[in-house]
Each structure stands twice: as structure tokens, then as C-alpha cells.
Amino acid sequence: MPEQSKVIHARDYRWEGVPLKAYKTDGTHFRAITRQTLLGADEDERALGHQTRYFEIAPGGYSSLERHQHTHTVVILRGQGELILGDALHRIGRHDCIYIAPQTFHQFHASGDEPLGFLCIVDRERDRPRLPDDDELARLRALPGVGPKVRT
Amino acid sequence: MPEQSKVIHARDYRWEGVPLKAYKTDGTHFRAITRQTLLGADEDERALGHQTRYFEIAPGGYSSLERHQHTHTVVILRGQGELILGDALHRIGRHDCIYIAPQTFHQFHASGDEPLGFLCIVDRERDRPRLPDDDELARLRALPGVGPKVRT
């Protein structure tokens, strides 16, 4: 079957026909995250080398603190948060665009009253995330700004 | 120099440090479009196989009617519009997600009072767009719904 172009209509941060999944990866640590894979899931849109996912983190929730060789392109769609990115802590908000380079530790935190929702684009073929080892964790926890935000 | 992670803050559909460019491609036909390349421009973020661009079409404006082998992943950030996509005309609005498969004719039209703004993700290496030839144009113009919207 040939590739089919399509429009996926959105309403209130849900996309028509796209399943809402609890985000879970064995061995990672996270809280209160959902995922919708908008384009490039499994056998869909094979001409696409990348996947477009929408993640939403409930207020007070956070993503796994991890790094990997593959990159992330992130665009925030709603809410506010803080991002551990390498050795720095950034405030992030609507439409901010984030590049996560290879092997950069990162962790998203939803702050404020609204969920933190963002698009995250990744290569279809990618390596598994790595959690920090004890030395890396100790180093991150000692960083000003970053340290108090670290969740594992 | 190693790849650098970064946060590009947004405000009112402009991204910090990202130049705003008039969108122009030799031999194509379009009206009232600006472009900001958020990630993956030229020598930036070489680990990224794709580019993330933000386009904005002024009310009443439209993009070139074209097709190409490379794909588009599009997410609308603001405004409303109509999209010629293959043989169909779609109404599009905020957060709608669009997949444009290889060789599918497409043309974005901004309707309503607000600009139509959208993210468009493409492979870094890609072929040049092709305009419709006379036969293809006649065929598109004869399609119900699509025909009256065609602009060249």
C-alpha cells in the first residue's frame, strides 16, 4: 500500500484516532506522563525517518533523568516547567524549542498548575536511554541549581 | 566543537536569536510567508538528520502548490486555514498534525484574521519541490472542493 498523506485533527491536546498511553520504560524513573505518537509509529509512515510524539507531564511530575546517543527535538505546546539539561537548569514555557544533543543528561519537570505538554521528535531507529551511575548522580547533585531538582 | 544542547526561548512566535526570513524559492509561487529555522540549519546540530522550521502565512496568503519525494511533518501552532492535500481539501487549525507523503501535491492557505503558523519538519537532505505541469494543474482544477482553491 502506498504511503498515505493525512490530517490528524487535534482538540484539547488529544489527536483523533491516536491512542493515549501511559509512558513507561523498564528501568527508568518518571512520574505522571502520557504519550501520544502522532506520526511515525511502528508500521506507519515508513517514509519518515523520525517519529513525532506528544508527551504530557502532570503538575509536579517529571521525566526520567537520562542520556542517550540519539537526539531530541522538543517544542513546548502548553504549561511551564524546568529542565535539567547537561549542567544547567532552564525555565521552559510555551513554544520554547529545545535541542538535546547526544549523551546530554536531561529531565523535564512540570511546574505550575497546568500540565507540561510538548512535542518530541526522535529518529525512528535509536539507542536505549541510560540512567546516571552513582558517580554521575553525585556529580549532578552537587551542581548549583541542578542538584536540588534531581529526581530518581 | 562538540554538539551543544540548547533552549531557544519563544515569545509571540519569534524565537531568540533565530533570524526571520522571507520564504522564497526560485520558480515557486507563494504569498506572504516567513520562515524561522529553529533547529538543524546549515552547520547547526549536525547530529540531527532533520530540520525544524516555523512558517507563518499572513491572512489570505498561501504556499506554493508543489510536490516532492521528501516528506513533511507539520503541526499547526496558530491560526486557521485550508490545505490542499492530494485530491482533498482539509480545514486545519491549532495543533492539527499533518503528514505529507512523497509526491503528494500540497498547498497551505491562511484563512481567518490571524496568521497561519506551523512547524514543519523535514529531512536535512531533500529533493527540490516540483510544481504541477499543465496536465496536473488541469486535473487539480477540475476536482470538487480543491479546484477553486488552487493558486499558482
Short mmCIF file of C-alpha atoms in Angstrom, two decimals:
data_model
loop_
_atom_site.label_atom_id
_atom_site.label_comp_id
_atom_site.label_asym_id
_atom_site.label_seq_id
_atom_site.Cartn_x
_atom_site.Cartn_y
_atom_site.Cartn_z
CA MET A 1 0.00 0.00 0.00
CA PRO A 2 1.35 3.42 -0.86
CA GLU A 3 2.08 5.95 1.85
CA GLN A 4 -1.00 7.98 2.65
CA SER A 5 -0.92 11.65 3.47
CA LYS A 6 -3.23 12.58 6.31
CA VAL A 7 -4.52 15.27 8.62
CA ILE A 8 -4.91 14.35 12.29
CA HIS A 9 -7.21 16.85 13.91
CA ALA A 10 -6.49 17.99 17.45
CA ARG A 11 -8.80 19.02 20.25
CA ASP A 12 -7.73 19.80 23.80
CA TYR A 13 -4.35 18.12 23.37
CA ARG A 14 -5.79 14.89 22.07
CA TRP A 15 -5.34 13.80 18.48
CA GLU A 16 -8.09 11.94 16.59
CA GLY A 17 -7.53 8.22 16.47
CA VAL A 18 -4.22 8.41 18.34
CA PRO A 19 -4.14 6.24 21.48
CA LEU A 20 -3.19 7.87 24.77
CA LYS A 21 -0.62 5.74 26.54
CA ALA A 22 0.96 5.83 29.94
CA TYR A 23 4.65 6.39 29.35
CA LYS A 24 6.70 3.58 30.78
CA THR A 25 10.18 2.31 30.09
CA ASP A 26 11.68 -0.55 32.02
CA GLY A 27 14.32 0.59 34.44
CA THR A 28 13.64 4.31 34.13
CA HIS A 29 12.17 6.56 36.77
CA PHE A 30 9.46 9.03 35.97
CA ARG A 31 6.11 10.27 37.22
CA ALA A 32 2.74 11.09 35.70
CA ILE A 33 3.45 11.10 31.97
CA THR A 34 1.28 10.26 28.98
CA ARG A 35 2.33 9.81 25.39
CA GLN A 36 0.60 10.09 22.02
CA THR A 37 2.57 9.07 18.95
CA LEU A 38 1.27 11.37 16.25
CA LEU A 39 3.34 10.25 13.28
CA GLY A 40 5.83 7.52 12.52
CA ALA A 41 4.58 4.87 14.97
CA ASP A 42 5.57 1.28 14.26
CA GLU A 43 4.48 0.47 10.72
CA ASP A 44 3.05 3.91 9.96
CA GLU A 45 4.62 6.48 7.62
CA ARG A 46 7.62 4.34 6.74
CA ALA A 47 8.97 7.14 4.58
CA LEU A 48 9.55 9.12 7.76
CA GLY A 49 12.91 8.61 9.40
CA HIS A 50 11.60 10.22 12.57
CA GLN A 51 8.71 9.90 14.99
CA THR A 52 6.63 12.78 16.33
CA ARG A 53 5.31 12.20 19.84
CA TYR A 54 3.36 14.43 22.22
CA PHE A 55 4.12 13.99 25.90
CA GLU A 56 2.25 15.45 28.80
CA ILE A 57 3.54 15.61 32.34
CA ALA A 58 1.04 16.30 35.12
CA PRO A 59 1.77 19.19 37.50
CA GLY A 60 4.53 18.11 39.89
CA GLY A 61 5.54 15.24 37.62
CA TYR A 62 8.87 14.70 35.92
CA SER A 63 10.53 12.60 33.27
CA SER A 64 13.33 10.12 33.71
CA LEU A 65 16.79 11.61 34.21
CA GLU A 66 18.65 10.02 31.34
CA ARG A 67 21.01 10.35 28.42
CA HIS A 68 21.45 8.56 25.11
CA GLN A 69 23.18 8.84 21.77
CA HIS A 70 20.07 9.86 19.83
CA THR A 71 18.91 13.47 19.83
CA HIS A 72 15.66 15.09 20.87
CA THR A 73 13.95 18.00 19.19
CA VAL A 74 11.38 19.38 21.62
CA VAL A 75 8.77 22.14 21.25
CA ILE A 76 6.63 23.02 24.27
CA LEU A 77 2.90 23.30 23.48
CA ARG A 78 1.46 24.03 26.92
CA GLY A 79 2.35 24.75 30.50
CA GLN A 80 5.55 25.66 32.23
CA GLY A 81 8.40 23.73 33.66
CA GLU A 82 12.03 23.36 34.46
CA LEU A 83 14.54 21.37 32.51
CA ILE A 84 17.78 19.87 33.66
CA LEU A 85 19.91 19.97 30.53
CA GLY A 86 23.53 18.95 30.99
CA ASP A 87 24.89 21.04 33.84
CA ALA A 88 22.23 23.76 33.74
CA LEU A 89 18.65 24.26 34.88
CA HIS A 90 16.39 26.12 32.44
CA ARG A 91 12.93 27.55 32.87
CA ILE A 92 10.78 26.48 29.93
CA GLY A 93 7.41 27.59 28.63
CA ARG A 94 5.12 27.63 25.64
CA HIS A 95 6.77 27.33 22.24
CA ASP A 96 10.29 27.15 23.60
CA CYS A 97 12.34 24.88 21.36
CA ILE A 98 14.93 22.56 22.86
CA TYR A 99 17.76 20.62 21.30
CA ILE A 100 19.07 17.73 23.35
CA ALA A 101 22.43 16.70 21.95
CA PRO A 102 23.89 13.19 22.20
CA GLN A 103 24.77 11.98 25.71
CA THR A 104 23.34 15.03 27.49
CA PHE A 105 21.53 14.25 30.74
CA HIS A 106 18.05 15.74 30.74
CA GLN A 107 14.97 15.72 32.96
CA PHE A 108 11.71 17.63 32.42
CA HIS A 109 9.74 18.89 35.43
CA ALA A 110 6.17 20.23 35.21
CA SER A 111 5.71 23.26 37.43
CA GLY A 112 2.66 25.49 37.74
CA ASP A 113 -0.98 24.43 37.64
CA GLU A 114 -1.19 23.19 34.08
CA PRO A 115 0.33 20.04 32.58
CA LEU A 116 3.59 20.48 30.72
CA GLY A 117 2.91 19.30 27.17
CA PHE A 118 5.49 19.07 24.42
CA LEU A 119 6.25 17.62 21.05
CA CYS A 120 9.34 15.42 20.97
CA ILE A 121 10.81 14.34 17.66
CA VAL A 122 13.26 11.44 17.57
CA ASP A 123 14.85 9.24 14.96
CA ARG A 124 12.87 6.08 14.35
CA GLU A 125 15.96 3.97 14.98
CA ARG A 126 17.54 4.91 18.26
CA ASP A 127 19.55 3.61 21.19
CA ARG A 128 18.18 2.88 24.65
CA PRO A 129 18.36 5.62 27.30
CA ARG A 130 20.93 5.29 30.08
CA LEU A 131 20.35 6.32 33.68
CA PRO A 132 23.16 8.05 35.57
CA ASP A 133 25.52 5.79 37.50
CA ASP A 134 26.43 6.61 41.10
CA ASP A 135 29.32 8.89 40.18
CA GLU A 136 27.32 10.78 37.59
CA LEU A 137 24.43 11.17 40.01
CA ALA A 138 26.70 12.50 42.75
CA ARG A 139 28.17 14.99 40.30
CA LEU A 140 24.75 16.22 39.15
CA ARG A 141 23.51 16.50 42.74
CA ALA A 142 26.46 18.70 43.59
CA LEU A 143 25.69 21.22 40.84
CA PRO A 144 24.17 24.52 41.96
CA GLY A 145 20.62 24.93 40.69
CA VAL A 146 20.51 21.47 39.17
CA GLY A 147 21.19 19.44 42.32
CA PRO A 148 18.00 20.20 44.26
CA LYS A 149 15.84 19.40 41.20
CA VAL A 150 17.29 15.94 40.53
CA ARG A 151 14.71 13.17 40.92
CA THR A 152 15.48 9.49 40.59
CA MET B 1 33.45 21.65 18.76
CA PRO B 2 31.04 19.20 20.36
CA GLU B 3 27.33 19.42 19.74
CA GLN B 4 25.71 21.76 22.23
CA SER B 5 22.32 21.22 23.77
CA LYS B 6 20.27 24.39 23.95
CA VAL B 7 16.99 26.03 24.85
CA ILE B 8 15.63 28.60 22.40
CA HIS B 9 13.06 30.70 24.19
CA ALA B 10 9.96 31.79 22.31
CA ARG B 11 7.86 34.90 22.58
CA ASP B 12 4.98 35.84 20.30
CA TYR B 13 6.02 33.35 17.63
CA ARG B 14 9.59 34.58 17.46
CA TRP B 15 12.50 32.50 18.71
CA GLU B 16 15.51 34.10 20.40
CA GLY B 17 18.43 34.53 18.07
CA VAL B 18 16.66 32.89 15.12
CA PRO B 19 16.53 35.11 12.04
CA LEU B 20 13.15 35.79 10.44
CA LYS B 21 13.39 35.26 6.70
CA ALA B 22 11.07 35.87 3.83
CA TYR B 23 10.38 32.49 2.30
CA LYS B 24 11.41 32.42 -1.31
CA THR B 25 12.30 29.63 -3.69
CA ASP B 26 13.15 30.24 -7.28
CA GLY B 27 10.42 29.19 -9.62
CA THR B 28 7.76 28.60 -7.00
CA HIS B 29 4.66 30.66 -6.40
CA PHE B 30 3.61 31.70 -2.93
CA ARG B 31 2.42 34.73 -1.00
CA ALA B 32 3.21 36.35 2.32
CA ILE B 33 5.29 33.70 4.09
CA THR B 34 8.06 33.99 6.66
CA ARG B 35 10.36 31.26 7.92
CA GLN B 36 12.41 30.69 11.06
CA THR B 37 14.70 27.68 11.15
CA LEU B 38 14.68 26.65 14.80
CA LEU B 39 16.97 23.63 14.70
CA GLY B 40 19.20 21.93 12.16
CA ALA B 41 20.05 24.94 9.99
CA ASP B 42 23.14 24.68 7.83
CA GLU B 43 26.06 23.82 10.10
CA ASP B 44 24.00 23.63 13.30
CA GLU B 45 23.09 20.45 15.16
CA ARG B 46 24.81 18.13 12.72
CA ALA B 47 23.67 15.13 14.76
CA LEU B 48 20.13 15.93 13.65
CA GLY B 49 19.01 14.30 10.42
CA HIS B 50 16.09 16.70 10.23
CA GLN B 51 15.39 20.42 10.33
CA THR B 52 12.64 22.08 12.37
CA ARG B 53 11.27 25.21 10.78
CA TYR B 54 8.41 27.54 11.75
CA PHE B 55 6.47 29.08 8.88
CA GLU B 56 3.90 31.80 9.09
CA ILE B 57 1.49 32.70 6.33
CA ALA B 58 -0.30 36.06 6.56
CA PRO B 59 -4.10 36.08 6.31
CA GLY B 60 -5.09 35.50 2.70
CA GLY B 61 -1.65 34.15 1.85
CA TYR B 62 -0.76 30.71 0.58
CA SER B 63 2.20 28.46 0.00
CA SER B 64 3.45 27.12 -3.29
CA LEU B 65 1.42 24.28 -4.79
CA GLU B 66 4.09 21.61 -5.07
CA ARG B 67 5.15 18.02 -4.54
CA HIS B 68 8.46 16.29 -3.84
CA GLN B 69 9.90 12.98 -2.75
CA HIS B 70 10.73 14.12 0.77
CA THR B 71 8.07 14.12 3.46
CA HIS B 72 6.70 16.86 5.67
CA THR B 73 5.66 16.56 9.29
CA VAL B 74 3.55 19.60 10.13
CA VAL B 75 1.99 20.77 13.41
CA ILE B 76 -0.15 23.91 13.39
CA LEU B 77 0.69 26.36 16.19
CA ARG B 78 -1.67 29.22 15.41
CA GLY B 79 -4.49 30.34 13.17
CA GLN B 80 -6.74 28.53 10.78
CA GLY B 81 -6.51 27.54 7.21
CA GLU B 82 -7.26 25.22 4.39
CA LEU B 83 -4.93 22.64 2.97
CA ILE B 84 -4.94 21.08 -0.46
CA LEU B 85 -3.52 17.62 0.18
CA GLY B 86 -3.57 15.27 -2.76
CA ASP B 87 -7.11 15.26 -4.08
CA ALA B 88 -8.78 16.63 -0.95
CA LEU B 89 -9.29 19.97 0.75
CA HIS B 90 -8.96 19.95 4.56
CA ARG B 91 -9.79 22.58 7.14
CA ILE B 92 -6.87 22.90 9.52
CA GLY B 93 -6.46 24.58 12.89
CA ARG B 94 -4.36 24.72 16.02
CA HIS B 95 -2.39 21.60 16.89
CA ASP B 96 -3.62 19.61 13.92
CA CYS B 97 -0.83 17.31 12.77
CA ILE B 98 -0.28 16.66 9.08
CA TYR B 99 1.73 14.04 7.26
CA ILE B 100 2.59 14.87 3.67
CA ALA B 101 3.70 11.69 1.94
CA PRO B 102 6.11 11.57 -1.01
CA GLN B 103 4.85 13.12 -4.25
CA THR B 104 1.61 14.48 -2.77
CA PHE B 105 0.62 17.91 -4.04
CA HIS B 106 0.01 20.31 -1.18
CA GLN B 107 -0.81 23.98 -0.69
CA PHE B 108 -1.46 25.78 2.60
CA HIS B 109 -3.92 28.70 2.69
CA ALA B 110 -4.27 31.05 5.65
CA SER B 111 -7.92 31.90 6.31
CA GLY B 112 -9.36 33.93 9.15
CA ASP B 113 -7.90 37.03 10.76
CA GLU B 114 -4.78 35.53 12.29
CA PRO B 115 -1.66 34.28 10.53
CA LEU B 116 -1.43 30.54 9.95
CA GLY B 117 1.70 29.42 11.78
CA PHE B 118 3.09 25.90 11.77
CA LEU B 119 6.11 23.79 12.49
CA CYS B 120 7.39 21.85 9.52
CA ILE B 121 9.96 19.11 9.99
CA VAL B 122 11.92 17.86 7.01
CA ASP B 123 14.94 15.71 6.36
CA ARG B 124 18.12 17.73 6.13
CA GLU B 125 18.94 16.18 2.76
CA ARG B 126 15.99 16.52 0.44
CA ASP B 127 14.98 16.87 -3.19
CA ARG B 128 13.74 20.06 -4.82
CA PRO B 129 9.99 20.70 -4.97
CA ARG B 130 8.21 20.28 -8.29
CA LEU B 131 5.37 22.48 -9.50
CA PRO B 132 2.43 20.88 -11.31
CA ASP B 133 2.72 20.65 -15.08
CA ASP B 134 -0.19 21.74 -17.28
CA ASP B 135 -1.92 18.36 -17.18
CA GLU B 136 -1.57 18.02 -13.42
CA LEU B 137 -2.85 21.55 -12.93
CA ALA B 138 -5.89 20.93 -15.14
CA ARG B 139 -6.66 17.78 -13.19
CA LEU B 140 -6.40 19.54 -9.80
CA ARG B 141 -8.52 22.44 -11.03
CA ALA B 142 -11.27 20.02 -12.05
CA LEU B 143 -11.50 18.46 -8.58
CA PRO B 144 -14.54 19.46 -6.50
CA GLY B 145 -13.53 21.48 -3.43
CA VAL B 146 -9.88 21.59 -4.41
CA GLY B 147 -10.25 23.29 -7.78
CA PRO B 148 -11.47 26.72 -6.64
CA LYS B 149 -8.70 26.93 -4.02
CA VAL B 150 -5.79 26.28 -6.38
CA ARG B 151 -3.41 29.24 -6.65
CA THR B 152 -0.41 29.36 -8.94
#
